[in-house]
């Protein structure tokens, strides 16, 4: 079976390479227009935003605010002021934890997370729960790596104040039912934080339709540059929240002893911003819109199925992904039984195959699965069936070479 990507040539780093880059869940490769955007910004628009009275600075501010509007439209947010630029998903998660969690949680309250969450959605809430006396609770997957409705229903209770859920697990590739979880959470008055870092390159996320209270992601996993991320929040919640970082440009008025804060979104954007990064993110959005989510999902579903089926066909490999096709994405974890994931990843590297190995910043999940690490292959629009074939033959060669040492 041959599945060929017509978009690969847009990605200079891999266009002509013989390597199989299968680590887009860690960071995606960048298309030409995103790479060019940095040069365009610095050669045409560079100045500090919200500060200078001269034309160049005014224009830089306009460019930055255009980027914010582009993100708002992309997510279908009602207002651009609901979009806060951060440095990544991790900072966005910390922003909500410190600015919303600290002021709104009390002893007896519960924060409910799925066991699939990335450390960036776990560690900040551990800290906030410790400070406020709230309790952290987890929703666990079934033996098929899925979150079942009865687990969601039983964990979200009248004590739940915050629910954190990733749209796609960065380890299992499981697609979570954000819509259902949000409805259950809202019934008990809890706010929902959706971590859409792993889905936004692959499927649209409509914050208004899904009615989540917060959504966050990093640009670098959706073909954009590193160093820029997004927090979306409902206007009334963001307005009530206190700032996370203090400093220049997030203030209204500062006296020797006190400060009043700027309106949204500046209240949450202290200091000089990554405007070139925002411009790169806008270019990444344009790239995705140019390809089209419909095309992306059809192409990736097809290639994802090929990847899953080829891995499942290897008798010496354990695959950790939902068997139900509808709940599965192009992120798949697996192991060669009896060989450590790091060893396999190093051998794959020597054969020109780039996959991630380890706990994927999701140690609670990996422990829950009674594993200590996995290999993870993840695809994007530039991958093709040859990449998958390379992975499969490299795994087969690795197994054949080492099988005599494997203890059954
Ligand atoms: C689901 C998920 N959330 C959050 C993050 C954190 O992203 P970043 O390191 O860009 O902040 C990752 C990164 O792997 C992720 O996969």
CSV table of C-alpha atoms and ligand atoms in Angstrom, one decimal:
chain,number,residue,atom,x,y,z
A,1,UNK,CA,0.0,0.0,0.0
A,2,UNK,CA,1.3,3.4,-0.9
A,3,UNK,CA,0.2,6.6,0.7
A,4,UNK,CA,2.0,9.7,-0.5
A,5,UNK,CA,2.0,13.1,0.9
A,6,UNK,CA,1.8,16.0,-1.6
A,7,UNK,CA,2.7,18.4,1.3
A,8,UNK,CA,6.1,16.9,2.2
A,9,UNK,CA,7.9,19.2,-0.3
A,10,UNK,CA,6.7,22.2,1.8
A,11,UNK,CA,8.9,21.1,4.7
A,12,UNK,CA,12.5,21.8,3.8
A,13,UNK,CA,14.1,19.8,6.7
A,14,UNK,CA,12.5,16.5,5.6
A,15,UNK,CA,11.5,17.1,2.0
A,16,UNK,CA,14.5,15.4,0.5
A,17,UNK,CA,15.6,13.4,3.6
A,18,UNK,CA,15.6,9.7,3.7
A,19,UNK,CA,14.8,9.7,7.4
A,20,UNK,CA,11.4,8.9,8.7
A,21,UNK,CA,10.4,11.7,11.1
A,22,UNK,CA,7.7,10.1,13.2
A,23,UNK,CA,7.9,12.5,16.3
A,24,UNK,CA,5.4,15.2,15.4
A,25,UNK,CA,3.7,14.8,18.8
A,26,UNK,CA,6.9,16.2,20.3
A,27,UNK,CA,7.2,19.0,17.7
A,28,UNK,CA,6.1,19.2,14.1
A,29,UNK,CA,8.4,20.1,11.3
A,30,UNK,CA,7.8,23.6,9.8
A,31,UNK,CA,6.5,24.5,6.4
A,32,UNK,CA,8.2,27.1,4.2
A,33,UNK,CA,5.8,29.9,4.9
A,34,UNK,CA,6.3,29.5,8.7
A,35,UNK,CA,10.1,29.5,8.3
A,36,UNK,CA,9.8,32.6,6.1
A,37,UNK,CA,7.5,34.4,8.5
A,38,UNK,CA,10.4,35.0,10.9
A,39,UNK,CA,12.4,36.8,8.2
A,40,UNK,CA,9.4,38.7,7.0
A,41,UNK,CA,8.6,39.9,10.6
A,42,UNK,CA,12.2,41.0,11.3
A,43,UNK,CA,12.7,42.6,7.9
A,44,UNK,CA,9.4,44.4,7.6
A,45,UNK,CA,7.7,44.9,11.0
A,46,UNK,CA,10.2,44.7,13.9
A,47,UNK,CA,9.5,47.1,16.8
A,48,UNK,CA,8.3,46.7,20.3
A,49,UNK,CA,4.5,46.5,20.6
A,50,UNK,CA,2.2,48.8,22.7
A,51,UNK,CA,5.0,51.2,23.4
A,52,UNK,CA,6.3,53.5,20.6
A,53,UNK,CA,4.4,56.4,19.1
A,54,UNK,CA,6.2,56.1,15.8
A,55,UNK,CA,4.8,54.4,12.8
A,56,UNK,CA,6.9,51.2,13.0
A,57,UNK,CA,5.9,50.5,16.6
A,58,UNK,CA,2.3,51.2,15.9
A,59,UNK,CA,2.4,48.9,12.9
A,60,UNK,CA,4.1,46.1,14.9
A,61,UNK,CA,1.3,46.4,17.4
A,62,UNK,CA,-1.2,46.1,14.6
A,63,UNK,CA,0.5,43.1,13.2
A,64,UNK,CA,0.5,41.4,16.7
A,65,UNK,CA,-3.2,42.2,17.2
A,66,UNK,CA,-3.9,40.8,13.7
A,67,UNK,CA,-2.3,37.5,14.9
A,68,UNK,CA,-4.5,37.5,17.9
A,69,UNK,CA,-7.6,38.0,15.7
A,70,UNK,CA,-6.4,35.1,13.5
A,71,UNK,CA,-6.1,32.8,16.5
A,72,UNK,CA,-9.6,33.9,17.8
A,73,UNK,CA,-11.1,33.1,14.4
A,74,UNK,CA,-9.3,29.8,14.1
A,75,UNK,CA,-10.7,28.7,17.5
A,76,UNK,CA,-14.1,30.5,16.9
A,77,UNK,CA,-13.6,32.6,20.0
A,78,UNK,CA,-16.1,35.4,20.3
A,79,UNK,CA,-13.5,38.1,21.0
A,80,UNK,CA,-9.8,38.5,20.3
A,81,UNK,CA,-9.4,39.7,23.9
A,82,UNK,CA,-10.0,36.1,25.0
A,83,UNK,CA,-6.7,35.0,23.4
A,84,UNK,CA,-3.7,35.3,25.6
A,85,UNK,CA,-0.3,34.6,24.0
A,86,UNK,CA,2.0,32.6,26.3
A,87,UNK,CA,5.3,30.9,25.6
A,88,UNK,CA,3.8,27.5,25.4
A,89,UNK,CA,1.0,25.2,26.6
A,90,UNK,CA,2.9,24.7,29.9
A,91,UNK,CA,2.9,28.4,30.6
A,92,UNK,CA,-0.8,28.6,29.7
A,93,UNK,CA,-1.6,25.8,32.1
A,94,UNK,CA,0.3,27.4,34.9
A,95,UNK,CA,-1.4,30.7,34.2
A,96,UNK,CA,-4.8,29.1,34.7
A,97,UNK,CA,-3.6,27.2,37.8
A,98,UNK,CA,-2.1,30.2,39.5
A,99,UNK,CA,-4.5,32.9,38.4
A,100,UNK,CA,-7.8,30.9,38.5
A,101,UNK,CA,-7.1,27.9,40.7
A,102,UNK,CA,-5.3,29.7,43.6
A,103,UNK,CA,-8.2,32.2,44.0
A,104,UNK,CA,-11.1,29.8,43.5
A,105,UNK,CA,-10.2,26.5,45.2
A,106,UNK,CA,-10.7,25.7,48.8
A,107,UNK,CA,-10.3,22.7,51.1
A,108,UNK,CA,-12.9,20.1,50.1
A,109,UNK,CA,-13.0,21.1,46.5
A,110,UNK,CA,-11.8,18.7,43.8
A,111,UNK,CA,-9.8,19.0,40.7
A,112,UNK,CA,-10.5,16.2,38.3
A,113,UNK,CA,-7.9,15.2,35.7
A,114,UNK,CA,-7.7,12.3,33.3
A,115,UNK,CA,-4.8,9.9,34.0
A,116,UNK,CA,-3.6,10.7,30.4
A,117,UNK,CA,-2.7,14.3,31.2
A,118,UNK,CA,0.8,15.6,30.3
A,119,UNK,CA,2.9,16.8,33.3
A,120,UNK,CA,2.1,20.3,32.3
A,121,UNK,CA,-1.5,19.7,33.3
A,122,UNK,CA,-0.7,17.7,36.4
A,123,UNK,CA,2.2,19.3,38.2
A,124,UNK,CA,0.7,22.9,38.4
A,125,UNK,CA,-2.5,21.4,39.9
A,126,UNK,CA,-0.6,19.3,42.4
A,127,UNK,CA,1.0,22.6,43.6
A,128,UNK,CA,-2.3,24.5,43.7
A,129,UNK,CA,-4.1,21.7,45.5
A,130,UNK,CA,-1.4,21.6,48.1
A,131,UNK,CA,-1.6,25.3,48.8
A,132,UNK,CA,-5.4,25.5,48.8
A,133,UNK,CA,-6.2,22.1,50.4
A,134,UNK,CA,-8.2,21.0,47.4
A,135,UNK,CA,-8.0,17.3,46.3
A,136,UNK,CA,-6.7,15.9,43.0
A,137,UNK,CA,-8.7,13.1,41.5
A,138,UNK,CA,-8.1,11.1,38.4
A,139,UNK,CA,-10.3,9.6,35.7
A,140,UNK,CA,-8.8,6.3,34.6
A,141,UNK,CA,-8.8,4.5,31.3
A,142,UNK,CA,-10.3,1.1,30.7
A,143,UNK,CA,-8.2,-1.8,29.4
A,144,UNK,CA,-8.7,-0.5,25.9
A,145,UNK,CA,-7.1,2.8,26.8
A,146,UNK,CA,-10.3,4.8,26.7
A,147,UNK,CA,-12.1,7.0,29.2
A,148,UNK,CA,-15.6,5.5,29.6
A,149,UNK,CA,-18.7,7.6,30.4
A,150,UNK,CA,-19.3,5.9,33.7
A,151,UNK,CA,-15.8,6.7,34.9
A,152,UNK,CA,-16.4,10.4,33.9
A,153,UNK,CA,-19.8,10.4,35.6
A,154,UNK,CA,-18.5,8.8,38.8
A,155,UNK,CA,-15.4,11.1,39.2
A,156,UNK,CA,-17.1,14.5,38.5
A,157,UNK,CA,-19.2,15.2,41.6
A,158,UNK,CA,-20.7,18.2,43.3
A,159,UNK,CA,-17.3,18.9,44.9
A,160,UNK,CA,-15.6,19.2,41.5
A,161,UNK,CA,-14.6,22.7,40.7
A,162,UNK,CA,-12.1,22.1,37.9
A,163,UNK,CA,-11.8,19.4,35.2
A,164,UNK,CA,-8.7,19.2,33.0
A,165,UNK,CA,-8.8,17.1,29.9
A,166,UNK,CA,-6.6,16.6,26.9
A,167,UNK,CA,-8.4,16.3,23.6
A,168,UNK,CA,-5.9,13.7,22.5
A,169,UNK,CA,-3.5,11.8,24.7
A,170,UNK,CA,0.1,12.4,23.8
A,171,UNK,CA,0.9,8.8,24.8
A,172,UNK,CA,-2.0,6.7,23.8
A,173,UNK,CA,-3.3,8.8,21.0
A,174,UNK,CA,-6.8,8.2,22.5
A,175,UNK,CA,-9.3,10.9,21.5
A,176,UNK,CA,-11.2,12.1,24.5
A,177,UNK,CA,-14.9,13.2,24.4
A,178,UNK,CA,-14.4,16.8,25.4
A,179,UNK,CA,-18.0,17.6,24.6
A,180,UNK,CA,-19.4,15.0,27.0
A,181,UNK,CA,-16.9,15.8,29.7
A,182,UNK,CA,-17.7,19.5,29.5
A,183,UNK,CA,-21.4,18.9,29.7
A,184,UNK,CA,-21.0,16.7,32.8
A,185,UNK,CA,-18.6,19.3,34.4
A,186,UNK,CA,-20.9,22.2,33.7
A,187,UNK,CA,-23.9,20.3,35.3
A,188,UNK,CA,-22.0,20.5,38.6
A,189,UNK,CA,-20.7,24.1,38.0
A,190,UNK,CA,-17.1,23.1,37.4
A,191,UNK,CA,-14.9,24.8,34.8
A,192,UNK,CA,-13.3,22.8,32.0
A,193,UNK,CA,-9.7,23.3,30.8
A,194,UNK,CA,-9.1,21.6,27.5
A,195,UNK,CA,-5.5,20.8,26.6
A,196,UNK,CA,-5.7,20.8,22.8
A,197,UNK,CA,-1.9,20.5,22.2
A,198,UNK,CA,-2.1,17.2,20.5
A,199,UNK,CA,-5.3,17.7,18.4
A,200,UNK,CA,-5.0,21.2,17.0
A,201,UNK,CA,-2.7,20.3,14.1
A,202,UNK,CA,-5.2,17.5,13.1
A,203,UNK,CA,-8.7,18.6,13.8
A,204,UNK,CA,-10.6,21.9,14.4
A,205,UNK,CA,-11.5,22.9,17.9
A,206,UNK,CA,-14.5,25.2,18.3
A,207,UNK,CA,-14.3,26.8,21.8
A,208,UNK,CA,-17.7,28.4,21.5
A,209,UNK,CA,-19.5,25.2,20.3
A,210,UNK,CA,-17.8,23.0,22.8
A,211,UNK,CA,-18.3,25.6,25.5
A,212,UNK,CA,-15.0,24.9,27.3
A,213,UNK,CA,-13.9,27.5,29.8
A,214,UNK,CA,-10.3,27.4,28.9
A,215,UNK,CA,-8.3,25.9,26.0
A,216,UNK,CA,-4.6,25.8,25.6
A,217,UNK,CA,-1.9,24.7,23.1
A,218,UNK,CA,1.6,25.3,21.8
A,219,UNK,CA,2.2,26.5,18.3
A,220,UNK,CA,5.2,24.3,17.7
A,221,UNK,CA,3.0,21.1,17.5
A,222,UNK,CA,0.9,22.6,14.8
A,223,UNK,CA,3.6,23.6,12.3
A,224,UNK,CA,4.3,26.9,14.1
A,225,UNK,CA,7.4,28.1,15.8
A,226,UNK,CA,8.6,27.2,19.2
A,227,UNK,CA,8.3,29.7,22.0
A,228,UNK,CA,4.7,30.8,21.5
A,229,UNK,CA,1.5,29.2,22.9
A,230,UNK,CA,-2.1,30.2,23.4
A,231,UNK,CA,-4.5,30.3,26.2
A,232,UNK,CA,-8.2,30.9,25.4
A,233,UNK,CA,-10.5,31.7,28.2
A,234,UNK,CA,-14.1,32.8,28.7
A,235,UNK,CA,-14.2,36.6,28.9
A,236,UNK,CA,-15.9,36.7,32.3
A,237,UNK,CA,-13.4,34.3,33.9
A,238,UNK,CA,-10.4,36.0,32.4
A,239,UNK,CA,-11.7,39.4,33.6
A,240,UNK,CA,-12.0,38.2,37.2
A,241,UNK,CA,-8.7,36.5,37.3
A,242,UNK,CA,-5.6,38.2,38.7
A,243,UNK,CA,-2.5,38.5,36.6
A,244,UNK,CA,0.0,35.7,36.5
A,245,UNK,CA,3.2,37.5,35.7
A,246,UNK,CA,3.8,41.1,36.7
A,247,UNK,CA,5.8,43.8,35.0
A,248,UNK,CA,5.8,46.1,32.0
A,249,UNK,CA,2.8,46.5,29.7
A,250,UNK,CA,0.3,44.6,31.9
A,251,UNK,CA,-0.4,47.6,34.0
A,252,UNK,CA,-2.8,50.5,33.9
A,253,UNK,CA,-1.2,52.6,36.6
A,254,UNK,CA,1.7,52.1,39.0
A,255,UNK,CA,2.4,54.0,42.2
A,256,UNK,CA,5.2,53.4,44.6
A,257,UNK,CA,3.1,50.9,46.5
A,258,UNK,CA,0.2,49.8,44.3
A,259,UNK,CA,-0.7,48.8,40.8
A,260,UNK,CA,-3.9,48.7,38.8
A,261,UNK,CA,-3.9,46.3,35.8
A,262,UNK,CA,-4.5,46.8,32.1
A,263,UNK,CA,-7.6,45.3,30.5
A,264,UNK,CA,-7.6,42.0,28.6
A,265,UNK,CA,-5.5,40.7,27.0
A,266,UNK,CA,-2.6,42.9,28.2
A,267,UNK,CA,-3.2,42.0,31.8
A,268,UNK,CA,-1.8,38.6,31.1
A,269,UNK,CA,1.0,39.6,28.8
A,270,UNK,CA,3.8,41.1,30.9
A,271,UNK,CA,7.0,42.2,29.3
A,272,UNK,CA,8.1,42.2,25.7
A,273,UNK,CA,6.1,39.6,23.7
A,274,UNK,CA,7.2,37.1,21.2
A,275,UNK,CA,5.7,39.0,18.3
A,276,UNK,CA,7.7,37.2,15.6
A,277,UNK,CA,6.4,33.9,17.2
A,278,UNK,CA,2.8,35.1,17.0
A,279,UNK,CA,3.4,36.0,13.4
A,280,UNK,CA,4.7,32.5,12.8
A,281,UNK,CA,1.7,31.0,14.5
A,282,UNK,CA,-0.6,33.1,12.2
A,283,UNK,CA,1.4,31.6,9.3
A,284,UNK,CA,0.9,28.1,10.7
A,285,UNK,CA,-2.8,28.7,10.9
A,286,UNK,CA,-2.7,29.9,7.2
A,287,UNK,CA,-0.9,26.7,6.3
A,288,UNK,CA,-3.5,24.5,8.0
A,289,UNK,CA,-6.3,26.4,6.4
A,290,UNK,CA,-4.6,26.1,3.1
A,291,UNK,CA,-4.4,22.4,3.4
A,292,UNK,CA,-7.8,22.2,5.0
A,293,UNK,CA,-8.8,20.2,8.1
A,294,UNK,CA,-11.0,17.9,6.0
A,295,UNK,CA,-8.0,16.9,3.9
A,296,UNK,CA,-5.7,16.6,6.9
A,297,UNK,CA,-8.1,14.3,8.8
A,298,UNK,CA,-8.8,12.1,5.8
A,299,UNK,CA,-5.1,11.8,4.9
A,300,UNK,CA,-4.0,11.2,8.5
A,301,UNK,CA,-6.8,8.8,9.3
A,302,UNK,CA,-5.7,6.7,6.4
A,303,UNK,CA,-2.0,6.8,7.2
A,304,UNK,CA,-2.8,6.4,11.0
A,305,UNK,CA,-4.7,3.2,10.2
A,306,UNK,CA,-1.8,2.0,8.1
A,307,UNK,CA,0.6,2.7,11.0
A,308,UNK,CA,-1.6,1.0,13.6
A,309,UNK,CA,-2.3,-2.1,11.4
A,310,UNK,CA,1.4,-2.5,10.5
A,311,UNK,CA,2.4,-2.3,14.2
A,312,UNK,CA,-0.4,-4.7,15.3
A,313,UNK,CA,0.8,-7.2,12.6
A,314,UNK,CA,4.2,-7.5,14.3
A,315,UNK,CA,3.9,-10.5,16.7
A,316,UNK,CA,6.8,-9.2,18.9
A,317,UNK,CA,5.3,-5.8,19.5
A,318,UNK,CA,2.8,-4.6,22.1
A,319,UNK,CA,0.6,-1.7,21.0
A,320,UNK,CA,-0.9,0.7,23.5
A,321,UNK,CA,-3.7,2.4,21.6
A,322,UNK,CA,-7.5,2.1,21.6
A,323,UNK,CA,-8.7,-0.7,19.3
A,324,UNK,CA,-11.8,1.3,18.4
A,325,UNK,CA,-10.8,3.3,15.3
A,326,UNK,CA,-13.0,6.2,16.2
A,327,UNK,CA,-11.1,6.8,19.4
A,328,UNK,CA,-7.7,6.6,17.9
A,329,UNK,CA,-5.4,9.2,16.4
A,330,UNK,CA,-2.0,9.3,14.6
A,331,UNK,CA,-0.1,9.0,17.9
A,332,UNK,CA,0.7,5.4,18.8
A,333,UNK,CA,2.7,4.0,21.7
A,334,UNK,CA,4.3,0.5,21.5
A,335,UNK,CA,7.2,-1.6,22.7
A,336,UNK,CA,9.2,-4.5,21.4
A,337,UNK,CA,8.5,-7.1,24.2
A,338,UNK,CA,11.7,-7.6,26.2
A,339,UNK,CA,13.8,-4.7,24.8
A,340,UNK,CA,13.8,-1.3,26.6
A,341,UNK,CA,12.2,1.5,24.6
A,342,UNK,CA,15.4,3.7,24.8
A,343,UNK,CA,17.5,0.9,23.3
A,344,UNK,CA,15.1,0.4,20.5
A,345,UNK,CA,14.9,4.1,19.8
A,346,UNK,CA,18.7,4.4,19.5
A,347,UNK,CA,18.8,1.5,17.1
A,348,UNK,CA,15.9,3.0,15.1
A,349,UNK,CA,17.9,6.3,15.0
A,350,UNK,CA,20.8,4.5,13.4
A,351,UNK,CA,18.4,3.3,10.7
A,352,UNK,CA,17.1,6.8,10.0
A,353,UNK,CA,13.8,6.5,12.0
A,354,UNK,CA,13.0,9.2,14.5
A,355,UNK,CA,10.6,8.2,17.3
A,356,UNK,CA,10.2,9.3,20.9
A,357,UNK,CA,11.0,6.9,23.8
A,358,UNK,CA,10.4,7.3,27.5
A,359,UNK,CA,7.5,8.3,29.6
A,360,UNK,CA,6.4,11.2,27.4
A,361,UNK,CA,6.0,13.6,30.3
A,362,UNK,CA,3.1,11.4,31.5
A,363,UNK,CA,4.6,9.4,34.3
A,364,UNK,CA,1.3,8.8,36.2
A,365,UNK,CA,-0.2,7.3,33.0
A,366,UNK,CA,2.9,5.1,32.3
A,367,UNK,CA,2.9,3.9,35.9
A,368,UNK,CA,-0.8,3.2,35.8
A,369,UNK,CA,-0.2,1.1,32.7
A,370,UNK,CA,2.5,-0.8,34.7
A,371,UNK,CA,5.1,0.2,32.2
A,372,UNK,CA,8.3,2.3,32.6
A,373,UNK,CA,8.6,3.6,29.1
A,374,UNK,CA,7.2,3.2,25.6
A,375,UNK,CA,8.2,4.0,22.0
A,376,UNK,CA,5.9,6.5,20.3
A,377,UNK,CA,5.4,7.1,16.6
A,378,UNK,CA,3.3,10.1,15.6
A,379,UNK,CA,2.4,11.3,12.2
A,380,UNK,CA,1.6,14.6,10.5
A,381,UNK,CA,0.6,15.8,7.1
A,382,UNK,CA,4.1,15.3,5.6
A,383,UNK,CA,4.5,11.6,6.5
A,384,UNK,CA,3.9,8.9,4.0
A,385,UNK,CA,3.6,5.1,3.9
A,386,UNK,CA,7.4,4.8,3.3
A,387,UNK,CA,8.0,6.4,6.7
A,388,UNK,CA,5.8,3.7,8.2
A,389,UNK,CA,7.5,1.0,6.2
A,390,UNK,CA,10.9,2.2,7.4
A,391,UNK,CA,9.7,2.0,11.0
A,392,UNK,CA,8.3,-1.5,10.5
A,393,UNK,CA,11.4,-2.9,8.8
A,394,UNK,CA,13.7,-1.2,11.4
A,395,UNK,CA,11.7,-2.8,14.2
A,396,UNK,CA,11.8,-6.2,12.5
A,397,UNK,CA,15.6,-6.0,12.0
A,398,UNK,CA,16.0,-4.9,15.6
A,399,UNK,CA,13.9,-7.7,16.9
A,400,UNK,CA,15.7,-10.3,14.7
A,401,UNK,CA,19.1,-9.1,15.9
A,402,UNK,CA,18.2,-9.1,19.6
A,403,UNK,CA,15.7,-11.9,20.0
A,404,UNK,CA,18.2,-14.4,21.2
A,405,UNK,CA,18.8,-12.2,24.2
A,406,UNK,CA,15.1,-11.6,25.0
A,407,UNK,CA,13.8,-13.4,28.1
A,408,UNK,CA,10.3,-14.6,27.4
B,1,LIG,C1,-0.9,16.9,25.5
B,1,LIG,C2,0.2,17.9,25.8
B,1,LIG,N1,0.0,18.9,26.6
B,1,LIG,C3,1.0,19.8,26.9
B,1,LIG,C4,2.2,19.7,26.3
B,1,LIG,C5,3.3,20.7,26.7
B,1,LIG,O1,3.7,21.4,25.6
B,1,LIG,P1,4.9,22.4,25.7
B,1,LIG,O2,6.1,21.6,26.2
B,1,LIG,O3,5.0,23.0,24.4
B,1,LIG,O4,4.5,23.4,26.8
B,1,LIG,C6,2.5,18.6,25.5
B,1,LIG,C7,3.9,18.4,25.0
B,1,LIG,O5,4.2,17.3,24.6
B,1,LIG,C8,1.5,17.7,25.2
B,1,LIG,O6,1.7,16.6,24.4
